[in-house]
Coordinates of N, CA, C and O in Angstrom, one line a residue:
X1 N 0.8 -1.2 0.0 CA 0.0 0.0 0.0 C 0.9 1.3 0.0 O 0.4 2.3 -0.3
X2 N 2.1 1.1 0.4 CA 3.0 2.3 0.5 C 3.4 2.8 -0.9 O 3.8 3.9 -1.1
X3 N 3.4 1.9 -1.9 CA 3.9 2.3 -3.2 C 2.7 2.8 -4.1 O 2.5 2.3 -5.2
X4 N 2.0 3.7 -3.6 CA 0.9 4.3 -4.3 C 1.4 5.4 -5.2 O 2.5 6.0 -4.9
X5 N 0.7 5.7 -6.3 CA 1.2 6.7 -7.2 C 1.1 8.1 -6.6 O 1.9 9.0 -6.8
X6 N 0.0 8.3 -5.8 CA -0.2 9.6 -5.1 C -0.2 9.4 -3.6 O -0.8 8.5 -3.1
X7 N 0.4 10.3 -2.9 CA 0.4 10.3 -1.5 C -0.9 10.9 -1.0 O -1.3 12.0 -1.4
X8 N -1.5 10.2 0.0 CA -2.8 10.7 0.5 C -2.5 11.7 1.7 O -1.8 11.3 2.6
X9 N -3.0 12.9 1.5 CA -2.8 13.8 2.6 C -3.7 13.5 3.7 O -4.8 12.9 3.5
X10 N -3.4 13.9 5.0 CA -4.3 13.6 6.1 C -5.7 14.1 5.9 O -6.7 13.5 6.3
X11 N -5.9 15.3 5.2 CA -7.2 15.8 5.0 C -8.0 15.0 4.0 O -9.2 14.7 4.2
X12 N -7.3 14.5 3.0 CA -7.9 13.6 2.0 C -8.3 12.3 2.7 O -9.3 11.7 2.4
X13 N -7.4 11.8 3.5 CA -7.7 10.5 4.2 C -8.9 10.7 5.1 O -9.8 9.8 5.2
X14 N -9.0 11.8 5.8 CA -10.2 12.1 6.6 C -11.4 12.2 5.8 O -12.5 11.8 6.2
X15 N -11.3 12.8 4.6 CA -12.5 12.9 3.7 C -12.9 11.5 3.3 O -14.1 11.2 3.3
X16 N -12.0 10.6 2.9 CA -12.4 9.2 2.5 C -13.0 8.5 3.7 O -14.0 7.8 3.6
X17 N -12.4 8.7 4.9 CA -12.9 8.0 6.1 C -14.3 8.5 6.4 O -15.2 7.7 6.9
X18 N -14.6 9.8 6.3 CA -15.9 10.4 6.5 C -16.9 9.8 5.6 O -18.1 9.5 5.9
X19 N -16.5 9.6 4.3 CA -17.4 9.0 3.3 C -17.7 7.5 3.7 O -18.8 7.1 3.7
X20 N -16.6 6.8 4.1 CA -16.8 5.4 4.5 C -17.7 5.3 5.7 O -18.6 4.5 5.7
X21 N -17.4 6.0 6.7 CA -18.2 5.9 7.9 C -19.7 6.4 7.7 O -20.6 5.9 8.2
X22 N -19.8 7.4 6.8 CA -21.2 7.9 6.5 C -21.9 6.8 5.7 O -23.1 6.5 6.0
X23 N -21.3 6.1 4.8 CA -21.9 5.0 4.1 C -22.3 3.8 5.1 O -23.4 3.2 5.0
X24 N -21.4 3.6 6.1 CA -21.7 2.5 7.0 C -22.9 2.9 7.9 O -23.8 2.1 8.1
X25 N -22.9 4.1 8.3 CA -24.1 4.6 9.2 C -25.4 4.6 8.4 O -26.4 4.1 8.9
X26 N -25.3 5.0 7.1 CA -26.5 5.0 6.3 C -27.0 3.6 6.0 O -28.2 3.3 6.0
X27 N -26.0 2.7 5.8 CA -26.3 1.3 5.6 C -27.0 0.6 6.8 O -28.0 -0.1 6.7
X28 N -26.5 1.0 8.0 CA -27.0 0.4 9.2 C -28.4 1.0 9.5 O -29.4 0.3 9.8
X29 N -28.6 2.3 9.2 CA -30.0 2.9 9.3 C -30.9 2.3 8.3 O -32.1 2.0 8.7
X30 N -30.5 2.1 7.1 CA -31.3 1.5 6.1 C -31.7 0.1 6.4 O -32.9 -0.4 6.3
X31 N -30.7 -0.7 6.9 CA -31.0 -2.1 7.3 C -32.0 -2.2 8.5 O -32.9 -3.0 8.5
X32 N -31.8 -1.3 9.5 CA -32.7 -1.2 10.6 C -34.1 -0.8 10.2 O -35.1 -1.4 10.7
X33 N -34.2 0.1 9.3 CA -35.5 0.6 8.8 C -36.2 -0.5 8.0 O -37.4 -0.8 8.2
X34 N -35.5 -1.3 7.2 CA -36.1 -2.4 6.4 C -36.5 -3.5 7.4 O -37.6 -4.1 7.3
X35 N -35.6 -3.8 8.4 CA -36.0 -4.8 9.4 C -37.2 -4.4 10.2 O -38.1 -5.3 10.3
X36 N -37.3 -3.2 10.6 CA -38.5 -2.8 11.4 C -39.8 -2.8 10.5 O -40.9 -3.2 10.9
X37 N -39.6 -2.3 9.2 CA -40.8 -2.3 8.3 C -41.2 -3.7 8.0 O -42.4 -3.9 7.7
X38 N -40.3 -4.7 7.9 CA -40.7 -6.0 7.6 C -41.3 -6.7 8.9 O -42.2 -7.5 8.8
X39 N -40.8 -6.3 10.0 CA -41.3 -6.9 11.3 C -42.7 -6.3 11.7 O -43.5 -7.1 12.2
X40 N -42.9 -5.0 11.5 CA -44.1 -4.4 11.9 C -45.0 -4.1 10.7 O -44.9 -3.0 10.2
X41 N -45.8 -5.1 10.4 CA -46.6 -4.9 9.2 C -47.9 -4.1 9.6 O -48.5 -4.3 10.6
X42 N -48.2 -3.2 8.7 CA -49.4 -2.4 8.9 C -50.6 -3.0 8.1 O -50.5 -3.2 6.9
X43 N -51.6 -3.3 8.9 CA -52.8 -3.9 8.2 C -53.7 -2.8 7.7 O -54.2 -1.9 8.4
X44 N -53.8 -2.7 6.4 CA -54.7 -1.7 5.7 C -56.0 -2.3 5.3 O -56.1 -3.4 4.8
X45 N -57.1 -1.6 5.6 CA -58.4 -2.1 5.2 C -58.9 -1.4 3.9 O -58.7 -0.3 3.8

């Protein structure tokens, strides 16, 4: 990993990590929402 063409600056690394963690949080929220929506069925008349 050290022989990359471009060196990643700390700010760029923080940017990538924020995107990564944001995607993880959104994925967990989406999974929880889908789980709850499948578990709690609404009976419509």
